[in-house]
Amino acid sequence: MENQINEKIRNAKRIVLKVGTSTLTYSNGNLNFSLINKLAWVMSDLKNQGKEIILVSSGAIGVGSKKLNFKTRPTEIREKQAAAAVGQVELMHIYQNFLGEYGQRIAQILLTKDDFKEGERKTNTYNTLDTLLSLGIIPIINANDTISTFEIEFSDNDRLSASVASLIKADLLIILTDIDALYDSNPKTHKDAKRIPYVKEVTDEILQMGGEKGSEFSVGGMETKLLAARECYENNVMMAILDGSDPSYISDFIFGKDIGTIFDCE
C-alpha cells in the first residue's frame, strides 16, 4: 500500500499548491521574501520535470493590511476589500519577479464561489485554467475578496484550493501550513501529540481534530484544511498537508519522504 501511494504521488502530473498567509509572512505580517524565493524555485523545478503547477495563494488582505499600516487584520468588510485590492497587486508583483528569475510565466485568476457552480462560468473557468497549463503558464489563484463580500465572510483559501483541484482534475493538492501535519492533538499545546501520516477518509472524528487558526493576519486553521481534504476525497483528488516553513519539503514529499499527512482518494 505504501509503495502504491508513493508511486501515485511521485507520478502526479497536475499539482495544486496552496500557501497561506501565515506561511508567506513573518509573525509581524511582513512578507518572507526568502521563503517566497524558495517556493518559486521549487515550483520552477517541478515545472522542469514536466509537471503542471497551479498556485493558490492567500495573503492579499494580510499584505494589504501592512501596506495600509493596519496594526491587525481589519474586521470591517470595506477595509478588508481595500486591503485585498492593495495587497493583490503587491503579491502578484512579487511572484512575477521571483518566478520570472527562473524563467516562468504566470497568470492571475481571481475566483468566487459562483465560478464553481454548474454552468457556463464553471466551464469557462476550467477551460481557462486548462489552456494556461497547456501553454506552460503557472496560474496564481486567489479569492476575489475585492468585490465579493460573500467570499470574505464565509470562505477561505483552503477550501478554494480544494475546489480548484477538484475542478481542474488535479492529481494532487498540497496545502502548506504552519503545522507540519495533522496530529491527534494540538502539537503547539500538547508535547505528546502524535503525527497522523495517513488518512483514508475524513470522518467526523477526523474533523474534530481541527484546531485553532494561525497568526492574527491569517484566516484558516486545521479545520478548514480537513474540510478541504473531505472535498478532495469526494472528487477523487489526493491531498497532503505539509510544513510550509521550507518549500523544499514539497520535493522531499513527492519523492517519497515520510513527512506531513496524506489524505488518500481511494
PDB file of C-alpha atoms in Angstrom:
ATOM      1  CA  MET A   1       0.000   0.000   0.000  1.00  0.00           C
ATOM      2  CA  GLU A   2       2.747   2.458   0.981  1.00  0.00           C
ATOM      3  CA  ASN A   3       4.655   1.826  -2.248  1.00  0.00           C
ATOM      4  CA  GLN A   4       1.494   2.351  -4.297  1.00  0.00           C
ATOM      5  CA  ILE A   5       0.772   5.672  -2.588  1.00  0.00           C
ATOM      6  CA  ASN A   6       4.363   6.875  -3.008  1.00  0.00           C
ATOM      7  CA  GLU A   7       4.265   5.964  -6.680  1.00  0.00           C
ATOM      8  CA  LYS A   8       0.972   7.784  -7.141  1.00  0.00           C
ATOM      9  CA  ILE A   9       2.423  10.906  -5.534  1.00  0.00           C
ATOM     10  CA  ARG A  10       5.669  10.691  -7.492  1.00  0.00           C
ATOM     11  CA  ASN A  11       3.780  10.325 -10.785  1.00  0.00           C
ATOM     12  CA  ALA A  12       1.350  13.171 -10.066  1.00  0.00           C
ATOM     13  CA  LYS A  13       1.433  15.447 -13.106  1.00  0.00           C
ATOM     14  CA  ARG A  14      -1.138  18.129 -12.310  1.00  0.00           C
ATOM     15  CA  ILE A  15      -0.394  19.574  -8.868  1.00  0.00           C
ATOM     16  CA  VAL A  16      -2.133  22.368  -6.965  1.00  0.00           C
ATOM     17  CA  LEU A  17      -0.097  24.086  -4.237  1.00  0.00           C
ATOM     18  CA  LYS A  18      -1.795  26.182  -1.596  1.00  0.00           C
ATOM     19  CA  VAL A  19       0.178  28.598   0.549  1.00  0.00           C
ATOM     20  CA  GLY A  20      -1.371  30.537   3.413  1.00  0.00           C
ATOM     21  CA  THR A  21      -0.780  33.947   4.915  1.00  0.00           C
ATOM     22  CA  SER A  22       0.974  32.570   7.992  1.00  0.00           C
ATOM     23  CA  THR A  23       3.433  30.759   5.700  1.00  0.00           C
ATOM     24  CA  LEU A  24       4.116  33.707   3.398  1.00  0.00           C
ATOM     25  CA  THR A  25       4.655  36.217   6.191  1.00  0.00           C
ATOM     26  CA  TYR A  26       6.566  36.661   9.408  1.00  0.00           C
ATOM     27  CA  SER A  27       4.637  36.897  12.671  1.00  0.00           C
ATOM     28  CA  ASN A  28       4.635  40.706  12.313  1.00  0.00           C
ATOM     29  CA  GLY A  29       2.773  40.447   8.999  1.00  0.00           C
ATOM     30  CA  ASN A  30       5.705  41.354   6.731  1.00  0.00           C
ATOM     31  CA  LEU A  31       6.377  39.157   3.704  1.00  0.00           C
ATOM     32  CA  ASN A  32       9.037  36.449   3.982  1.00  0.00           C
ATOM     33  CA  PHE A  33      10.929  37.055   0.714  1.00  0.00           C
ATOM     34  CA  SER A  34      13.393  34.234   1.354  1.00  0.00           C
ATOM     35  CA  LEU A  35      10.581  31.691   1.613  1.00  0.00           C
ATOM     36  CA  ILE A  36       8.785  33.038  -1.467  1.00  0.00           C
ATOM     37  CA  ASN A  37      12.016  32.786  -3.447  1.00  0.00           C
ATOM     38  CA  LYS A  38      12.452  29.137  -2.374  1.00  0.00           C
ATOM     39  CA  LEU A  39       8.827  28.428  -3.278  1.00  0.00           C
ATOM     40  CA  ALA A  40       9.389  29.933  -6.723  1.00  0.00           C
ATOM     41  CA  TRP A  41      12.481  27.739  -7.184  1.00  0.00           C
ATOM     42  CA  VAL A  42      10.622  24.558  -6.180  1.00  0.00           C
ATOM     43  CA  MET A  43       7.680  25.327  -8.473  1.00  0.00           C
ATOM     44  CA  SER A  44      10.071  26.024 -11.344  1.00  0.00           C
ATOM     45  CA  ASP A  45      11.946  22.782 -10.717  1.00  0.00           C
ATOM     46  CA  LEU A  46       8.691  20.818 -10.723  1.00  0.00           C
ATOM     47  CA  LYS A  47       7.725  22.510 -13.975  1.00  0.00           C
ATOM     48  CA  ASN A  48      11.081  21.494 -15.473  1.00  0.00           C
ATOM     49  CA  GLN A  49      10.241  17.883 -14.563  1.00  0.00           C
ATOM     50  CA  GLY A  50       7.162  18.129 -16.767  1.00  0.00           C
ATOM     51  CA  LYS A  51       4.592  18.734 -14.055  1.00  0.00           C
ATOM     52  CA  GLU A  52       1.756  21.267 -14.285  1.00  0.00           C
ATOM     53  CA  ILE A  53       1.589  23.639 -11.327  1.00  0.00           C
ATOM     54  CA  ILE A  54      -1.230  25.815 -10.025  1.00  0.00           C
ATOM     55  CA  LEU A  55      -0.604  28.052  -7.015  1.00  0.00           C
ATOM     56  CA  VAL A  56      -3.485  29.088  -4.757  1.00  0.00           C
ATOM     57  CA  SER A  57      -2.099  31.925  -2.681  1.00  0.00           C
ATOM     58  CA  SER A  58      -3.584  33.621   0.335  1.00  0.00           C
ATOM     59  CA  GLY A  59      -2.102  36.800   1.707  1.00  0.00           C
ATOM     60  CA  ALA A  60      -3.700  39.674  -0.182  1.00  0.00           C
ATOM     61  CA  ILE A  61      -5.629  41.043   2.794  1.00  0.00           C
ATOM     62  CA  GLY A  62      -2.712  40.443   5.160  1.00  0.00           C
ATOM     63  CA  VAL A  63      -0.171  42.091   2.850  1.00  0.00           C
ATOM     64  CA  GLY A  64      -2.548  44.939   2.050  1.00  0.00           C
ATOM     65  CA  SER A  65      -3.176  45.486   5.760  1.00  0.00           C
ATOM     66  CA  LYS A  66       0.546  46.035   6.292  1.00  0.00           C
ATOM     67  CA  LYS A  67       0.818  48.354   3.283  1.00  0.00           C
ATOM     68  CA  LEU A  68      -2.087  50.376   4.682  1.00  0.00           C
ATOM     69  CA  ASN A  69      -0.466  50.415   8.142  1.00  0.00           C
ATOM     70  CA  PHE A  70      -3.261  48.482   9.837  1.00  0.00           C
ATOM     71  CA  LYS A  71      -1.938  47.026  13.093  1.00  0.00           C
ATOM     72  CA  THR A  72      -4.138  43.916  12.804  1.00  0.00           C
ATOM     73  CA  ARG A  73      -6.271  42.277  10.146  1.00  0.00           C
ATOM     74  CA  PRO A  74      -9.280  44.575   9.558  1.00  0.00           C
ATOM     75  CA  THR A  75     -12.734  43.473  10.640  1.00  0.00           C
ATOM     76  CA  GLU A  76     -14.829  45.887   8.559  1.00  0.00           C
ATOM     77  CA  ILE A  77     -15.776  44.484   5.128  1.00  0.00           C
ATOM     78  CA  ARG A  78     -14.920  47.705   3.288  1.00  0.00           C
ATOM     79  CA  GLU A  79     -11.462  47.789   4.900  1.00  0.00           C
ATOM     80  CA  LYS A  80     -10.886  44.126   4.026  1.00  0.00           C
ATOM     81  CA  GLN A  81     -11.786  44.842   0.413  1.00  0.00           C
ATOM     82  CA  ALA A  82      -9.461  47.845   0.303  1.00  0.00           C
ATOM     83  CA  ALA A  83      -6.646  45.781   1.825  1.00  0.00           C
ATOM     84  CA  ALA A  84      -7.263  42.983  -0.681  1.00  0.00           C
ATOM     85  CA  ALA A  85      -7.094  45.418  -3.606  1.00  0.00           C
ATOM     86  CA  VAL A  86      -3.767  46.829  -2.423  1.00  0.00           C
ATOM     87  CA  GLY A  87      -2.312  43.505  -1.339  1.00  0.00           C
ATOM     88  CA  GLN A  88      -3.182  41.596  -4.508  1.00  0.00           C
ATOM     89  CA  VAL A  89      -1.093  43.972  -6.618  1.00  0.00           C
ATOM     90  CA  GLU A  90       1.843  43.605  -4.239  1.00  0.00           C
ATOM     91  CA  LEU A  91       1.629  39.808  -4.176  1.00  0.00           C
ATOM     92  CA  MET A  92       1.453  39.383  -7.938  1.00  0.00           C
ATOM     93  CA  HIS A  93       4.371  41.772  -8.453  1.00  0.00           C
ATOM     94  CA  ILE A  94       6.474  39.710  -6.051  1.00  0.00           C
ATOM     95  CA  TYR A  95       5.503  36.374  -7.586  1.00  0.00           C
ATOM     96  CA  GLN A  96       6.216  37.697 -11.064  1.00  0.00           C
ATOM     97  CA  ASN A  97       9.661  38.895 -10.021  1.00  0.00           C
ATOM     98  CA  PHE A  98      10.716  35.700  -8.265  1.00  0.00           C
ATOM     99  CA  LEU A  99       9.228  33.235 -10.756  1.00  0.00           C
ATOM    100  CA  GLY A 100      10.489  35.316 -13.662  1.00  0.00           C
ATOM    101  CA  GLU A 101      14.025  34.845 -12.352  1.00  0.00           C
ATOM    102  CA  TYR A 102      13.578  31.120 -13.035  1.00  0.00           C
ATOM    103  CA  GLY A 103      12.113  31.618 -16.489  1.00  0.00           C
ATOM    104  CA  GLN A 104       8.472  31.069 -15.537  1.00  0.00           C
ATOM    105  CA  ARG A 105       5.405  32.907 -16.773  1.00  0.00           C
ATOM    106  CA  ILE A 106       2.411  33.482 -14.526  1.00  0.00           C
ATOM    107  CA  ALA A 107      -1.251  34.432 -14.811  1.00  0.00           C
ATOM    108  CA  GLN A 108      -3.529  35.914 -12.179  1.00  0.00           C
ATOM    109  CA  ILE A 109      -7.008  34.473 -11.657  1.00  0.00           C
ATOM    110  CA  LEU A 110      -9.446  35.736  -9.015  1.00  0.00           C
ATOM    111  CA  LEU A 111     -12.389  33.453  -8.300  1.00  0.00           C
ATOM    112  CA  THR A 112     -15.652  33.431  -6.364  1.00  0.00           C
ATOM    113  CA  LYS A 113     -17.952  30.559  -5.456  1.00  0.00           C
ATOM    114  CA  ASP A 114     -20.096  31.348  -8.492  1.00  0.00           C
ATOM    115  CA  ASP A 115     -17.209  30.240 -10.724  1.00  0.00           C
ATOM    116  CA  PHE A 116     -17.606  26.677  -9.419  1.00  0.00           C
ATOM    117  CA  LYS A 117     -21.372  26.363  -9.871  1.00  0.00           C
ATOM    118  CA  GLU A 118     -22.565  24.181 -12.720  1.00  0.00           C
ATOM    119  CA  GLY A 119     -22.949  26.197 -15.893  1.00  0.00           C
ATOM    120  CA  GLU A 120     -21.072  28.430 -18.277  1.00  0.00           C
ATOM    121  CA  ARG A 121     -18.865  30.128 -15.670  1.00  0.00           C
ATOM    122  CA  LYS A 122     -17.595  26.802 -14.352  1.00  0.00           C
ATOM    123  CA  THR A 123     -16.863  25.614 -17.883  1.00  0.00           C
ATOM    124  CA  ASN A 124     -15.067  28.858 -18.692  1.00  0.00           C
ATOM    125  CA  THR A 125     -13.018  28.637 -15.502  1.00  0.00           C
ATOM    126  CA  TYR A 126     -11.924  25.095 -16.336  1.00  0.00           C
ATOM    127  CA  ASN A 127     -11.116  25.997 -19.939  1.00  0.00           C
ATOM    128  CA  THR A 128      -9.028  28.996 -18.904  1.00  0.00           C
ATOM    129  CA  LEU A 129      -7.009  27.034 -16.355  1.00  0.00           C
ATOM    130  CA  ASP A 130      -6.553  24.054 -18.657  1.00  0.00           C
ATOM    131  CA  THR A 131      -5.392  26.289 -21.509  1.00  0.00           C
ATOM    132  CA  LEU A 132      -2.937  28.187 -19.306  1.00  0.00           C
ATOM    133  CA  LEU A 133      -1.430  24.904 -18.110  1.00  0.00           C
ATOM    134  CA  SER A 134      -1.136  23.611 -21.674  1.00  0.00           C
ATOM    135  CA  LEU A 135       0.790  26.804 -22.525  1.00  0.00           C
ATOM    136  CA  GLY A 136       3.248  26.246 -19.694  1.00  0.00           C
ATOM    137  CA  ILE A 137       1.879  29.067 -17.528  1.00  0.00           C
ATOM    138  CA  ILE A 138       1.650  28.915 -13.725  1.00  0.00           C
ATOM    139  CA  PRO A 139      -1.827  30.218 -12.777  1.00  0.00           C
ATOM    140  CA  ILE A 140      -1.838  32.022  -9.429  1.00  0.00           C
ATOM    141  CA  ILE A 141      -5.292  31.971  -7.870  1.00  0.00           C
ATOM    142  CA  ASN A 142      -6.884  33.865  -5.019  1.00  0.00           C
ATOM    143  CA  ALA A 143     -10.435  34.507  -3.893  1.00  0.00           C
ATOM    144  CA  ASN A 144     -11.831  37.700  -5.366  1.00  0.00           C
ATOM    145  CA  ASP A 145     -12.043  39.440  -1.996  1.00  0.00           C
ATOM    146  CA  THR A 146     -12.061  42.902  -3.576  1.00  0.00           C
ATOM    147  CA  ILE A 147     -15.611  42.662  -4.902  1.00  0.00           C
ATOM    148  CA  SER A 148     -17.203  39.684  -3.164  1.00  0.00           C
ATOM    149  CA  THR A 149     -18.156  40.215   0.463  1.00  0.00           C
ATOM    150  CA  PHE A 150     -19.562  36.693   0.500  1.00  0.00           C
ATOM    151  CA  GLU A 151     -16.073  35.318  -0.089  1.00  0.00           C
ATOM    152  CA  ILE A 152     -14.536  37.371   2.730  1.00  0.00           C
ATOM    153  CA  GLU A 153     -17.208  36.474   5.252  1.00  0.00           C
ATOM    154  CA  PHE A 154     -17.629  32.772   4.571  1.00  0.00           C
ATOM    155  CA  SER A 155     -14.719  31.486   2.509  1.00  0.00           C
ATOM    156  CA  ASP A 156     -11.094  30.530   2.953  1.00  0.00           C
ATOM    157  CA  ASN A 157      -8.375  29.546   0.534  1.00  0.00           C
ATOM    158  CA  ASP A 158      -8.011  26.024   1.890  1.00  0.00           C
ATOM    159  CA  ARG A 159     -11.498  25.275   0.604  1.00  0.00           C
ATOM    160  CA  LEU A 160     -10.797  27.314  -2.530  1.00  0.00           C
ATOM    161  CA  SER A 161      -7.729  25.204  -3.295  1.00  0.00           C
ATOM    162  CA  ALA A 162      -9.787  22.017  -2.927  1.00  0.00           C
ATOM    163  CA  SER A 163     -12.423  23.391  -5.285  1.00  0.00           C
ATOM    164  CA  VAL A 164      -9.733  24.335  -7.810  1.00  0.00           C
ATOM    165  CA  ALA A 165      -8.077  20.917  -7.543  1.00  0.00           C
ATOM    166  CA  SER A 166     -11.436  19.196  -7.996  1.00  0.00           C
ATOM    167  CA  LEU A 167     -12.433  21.382 -10.949  1.00  0.00           C
ATOM    168  CA  ILE A 168      -9.167  21.008 -12.821  1.00  0.00           C
ATOM    169  CA  LYS A 169      -8.989  17.237 -12.058  1.00  0.00           C
ATOM    170  CA  ALA A 170      -5.645  17.586 -10.289  1.00  0.00           C
ATOM    171  CA  ASP A 171      -3.674  14.530  -9.267  1.00  0.00           C
ATOM    172  CA  LEU A 172      -2.521  16.105  -6.018  1.00  0.00           C
ATOM    173  CA  LEU A 173      -3.256  19.084  -3.772  1.00  0.00           C
ATOM    174  CA  ILE A 174      -0.533  20.113  -1.324  1.00  0.00           C
ATOM    175  CA  ILE A 175      -1.513  22.561   1.411  1.00  0.00           C
ATOM    176  CA  LEU A 176       1.445  24.291   3.055  1.00  0.00           C
ATOM    177  CA  THR A 177       0.774  25.391   6.609  1.00  0.00           C
ATOM    178  CA  ASP A 178       2.427  26.409   9.885  1.00  0.00           C
ATOM    179  CA  ILE A 179       1.842  22.935  11.340  1.00  0.00           C
ATOM    180  CA  ASP A 180       3.792  20.145   9.640  1.00  0.00           C
ATOM    181  CA  ALA A 181       0.954  17.574   9.619  1.00  0.00           C
ATOM    182  CA  LEU A 182      -2.322  16.505  11.192  1.00  0.00           C
ATOM    183  CA  TYR A 183      -1.853  15.408  14.802  1.00  0.00           C
ATOM    184  CA  ASP A 184      -4.103  13.579  17.222  1.00  0.00           C
ATOM    185  CA  SER A 185      -3.955  16.727  19.391  1.00  0.00           C
ATOM    186  CA  ASN A 186      -2.574  20.244  19.010  1.00  0.00           C
ATOM    187  CA  PRO A 187       1.251  19.905  18.941  1.00  0.00           C
ATOM    188  CA  LYS A 188       1.633  23.541  19.984  1.00  0.00           C
ATOM    189  CA  THR A 189      -0.003  22.831  23.320  1.00  0.00           C
ATOM    190  CA  HIS A 190       0.456  19.043  23.753  1.00  0.00           C
ATOM    191  CA  LYS A 191       4.031  17.736  23.779  1.00  0.00           C
ATOM    192  CA  ASP A 192       2.835  14.139  23.394  1.00  0.00           C
ATOM    193  CA  ALA A 193       0.869  14.853  20.211  1.00  0.00           C
ATOM    194  CA  LYS A 194       1.381  12.182  17.549  1.00  0.00           C
ATOM    195  CA  ARG A 195       1.554  12.817  13.808  1.00  0.00           C
ATOM    196  CA  ILE A 196      -1.051  11.061  11.681  1.00  0.00           C
ATOM    197  CA  PRO A 197       0.824  10.180   8.469  1.00  0.00           C
ATOM    198  CA  TYR A 198      -2.106   8.751   6.526  1.00  0.00           C
ATOM    199  CA  VAL A 199      -5.864   9.310   6.463  1.00  0.00           C
ATOM    200  CA  LYS A 200      -8.068   7.063   4.374  1.00  0.00           C
ATOM    201  CA  GLU A 201     -11.289   9.048   4.819  1.00  0.00           C
ATOM    202  CA  VAL A 202     -12.185  12.323   6.540  1.00  0.00           C
ATOM    203  CA  THR A 203     -14.711  11.143   9.097  1.00  0.00           C
ATOM    204  CA  ASP A 204     -16.474  13.241  11.730  1.00  0.00           C
ATOM    205  CA  GLU A 205     -13.873  12.017  14.210  1.00  0.00           C
ATOM    206  CA  ILE A 206     -11.065  13.323  11.998  1.00  0.00           C
ATOM    207  CA  LEU A 207     -12.845  16.659  11.575  1.00  0.00           C
ATOM    208  CA  GLN A 208     -12.921  17.090  15.351  1.00  0.00           C
ATOM    209  CA  MET A 209      -9.113  17.214  15.317  1.00  0.00           C
ATOM    210  CA  GLY A 210      -9.220  20.675  13.713  1.00  0.00           C
ATOM    211  CA  GLY A 211      -7.579  23.259  15.951  1.00  0.00           C
ATOM    212  CA  GLU A 212      -7.134  26.995  16.212  1.00  0.00           C
ATOM    213  CA  LYS A 213      -6.278  29.345  13.379  1.00  0.00           C
ATOM    214  CA  GLY A 214      -2.778  30.616  12.741  1.00  0.00           C
ATOM    215  CA  SER A 215      -1.465  34.162  13.066  1.00  0.00           C
ATOM    216  CA  GLU A 216      -3.539  37.304  13.528  1.00  0.00           C
ATOM    217  CA  PHE A 217      -3.104  38.108   9.842  1.00  0.00           C
ATOM    218  CA  SER A 218      -4.426  34.712   8.668  1.00  0.00           C
ATOM    219  CA  VAL A 219      -7.876  33.125   8.484  1.00  0.00           C
ATOM    220  CA  GLY A 220      -7.651  29.369   8.126  1.00  0.00           C
ATOM    221  CA  GLY A 221      -6.987  26.697  10.732  1.00  0.00           C
ATOM    222  CA  MET A 222      -6.671  22.916  10.648  1.00  0.00           C
ATOM    223  CA  GLU A 223     -10.449  22.551  10.463  1.00  0.00           C
ATOM    224  CA  THR A 224     -10.593  24.288   7.074  1.00  0.00           C
ATOM    225  CA  LYS A 225      -7.826  22.007   5.793  1.00  0.00           C
ATOM    226  CA  LEU A 226      -9.749  18.930   6.889  1.00  0.00           C
ATOM    227  CA  LEU A 227     -12.862  20.221   5.143  1.00  0.00           C
ATOM    228  CA  ALA A 228     -10.703  20.736   2.048  1.00  0.00           C
ATOM    229  CA  ALA A 229      -9.480  17.139   2.390  1.00  0.00           C
ATOM    230  CA  ARG A 230     -13.046  15.888   2.521  1.00  0.00           C
ATOM    231  CA  GLU A 231     -13.921  17.792  -0.647  1.00  0.00           C
ATOM    232  CA  CYS A 232     -10.853  16.344  -2.358  1.00  0.00           C
ATOM    233  CA  TYR A 233     -11.825  12.831  -1.252  1.00  0.00           C
ATOM    234  CA  GLU A 234     -15.293  13.289  -2.703  1.00  0.00           C
ATOM    235  CA  ASN A 235     -13.759  14.361  -6.031  1.00  0.00           C
ATOM    236  CA  ASN A 236     -11.009  11.732  -6.270  1.00  0.00           C
ATOM    237  CA  VAL A 237      -8.089  14.089  -5.588  1.00  0.00           C
ATOM    238  CA  MET A 238      -5.238  13.083  -3.292  1.00  0.00           C
ATOM    239  CA  MET A 239      -4.305  15.788  -0.765  1.00  0.00           C
ATOM    240  CA  ALA A 240      -1.420  16.387   1.633  1.00  0.00           C
ATOM    241  CA  ILE A 241      -0.678  18.782   4.475  1.00  0.00           C
ATOM    242  CA  LEU A 242       2.987  19.807   4.716  1.00  0.00           C
ATOM    243  CA  ASP A 243       5.122  22.129   6.786  1.00  0.00           C
ATOM    244  CA  GLY A 244       5.309  25.387   4.819  1.00  0.00           C
ATOM    245  CA  SER A 245       8.399  26.761   6.569  1.00  0.00           C
ATOM    246  CA  ASP A 246      10.691  25.214   3.939  1.00  0.00           C
ATOM    247  CA  PRO A 247       9.313  24.763   0.397  1.00  0.00           C
ATOM    248  CA  SER A 248      11.947  22.093  -0.298  1.00  0.00           C
ATOM    249  CA  TYR A 249       9.707  19.764   1.723  1.00  0.00           C
ATOM    250  CA  ILE A 250       7.439  19.712  -1.339  1.00  0.00           C
ATOM    251  CA  SER A 251      10.112  17.951  -3.391  1.00  0.00           C
ATOM    252  CA  ASP A 252      11.035  15.695  -0.469  1.00  0.00           C
ATOM    253  CA  PHE A 253       7.413  14.634  -0.124  1.00  0.00           C
ATOM    254  CA  ILE A 254       6.877  13.996  -3.820  1.00  0.00           C
ATOM    255  CA  PHE A 255       9.932  11.750  -3.919  1.00  0.00           C
ATOM    256  CA  GLY A 256       8.863   9.602  -1.009  1.00  0.00           C
ATOM    257  CA  LYS A 257       9.990  11.158   2.267  1.00  0.00           C
ATOM    258  CA  ASP A 258       7.683  10.279   5.170  1.00  0.00           C
ATOM    259  CA  ILE A 259       6.517  13.762   6.169  1.00  0.00           C
ATOM    260  CA  GLY A 260       3.192  15.548   6.550  1.00  0.00           C
ATOM    261  CA  THR A 261      -0.185  13.874   6.291  1.00  0.00           C
ATOM    262  CA  ILE A 262      -1.532  12.174   3.196  1.00  0.00           C
ATOM    263  CA  PHE A 263      -5.279  12.094   2.552  1.00  0.00           C
ATOM    264  CA  ASP A 264      -5.980   9.290   0.105  1.00  0.00           C
ATOM    265  CA  CYS A 265      -8.701   9.462  -2.531  1.00  0.00           C
ATOM    266  CA  GLU A 266      -9.473   5.760  -2.959  1.00  0.00           C
TER     267      GLU A 266
END
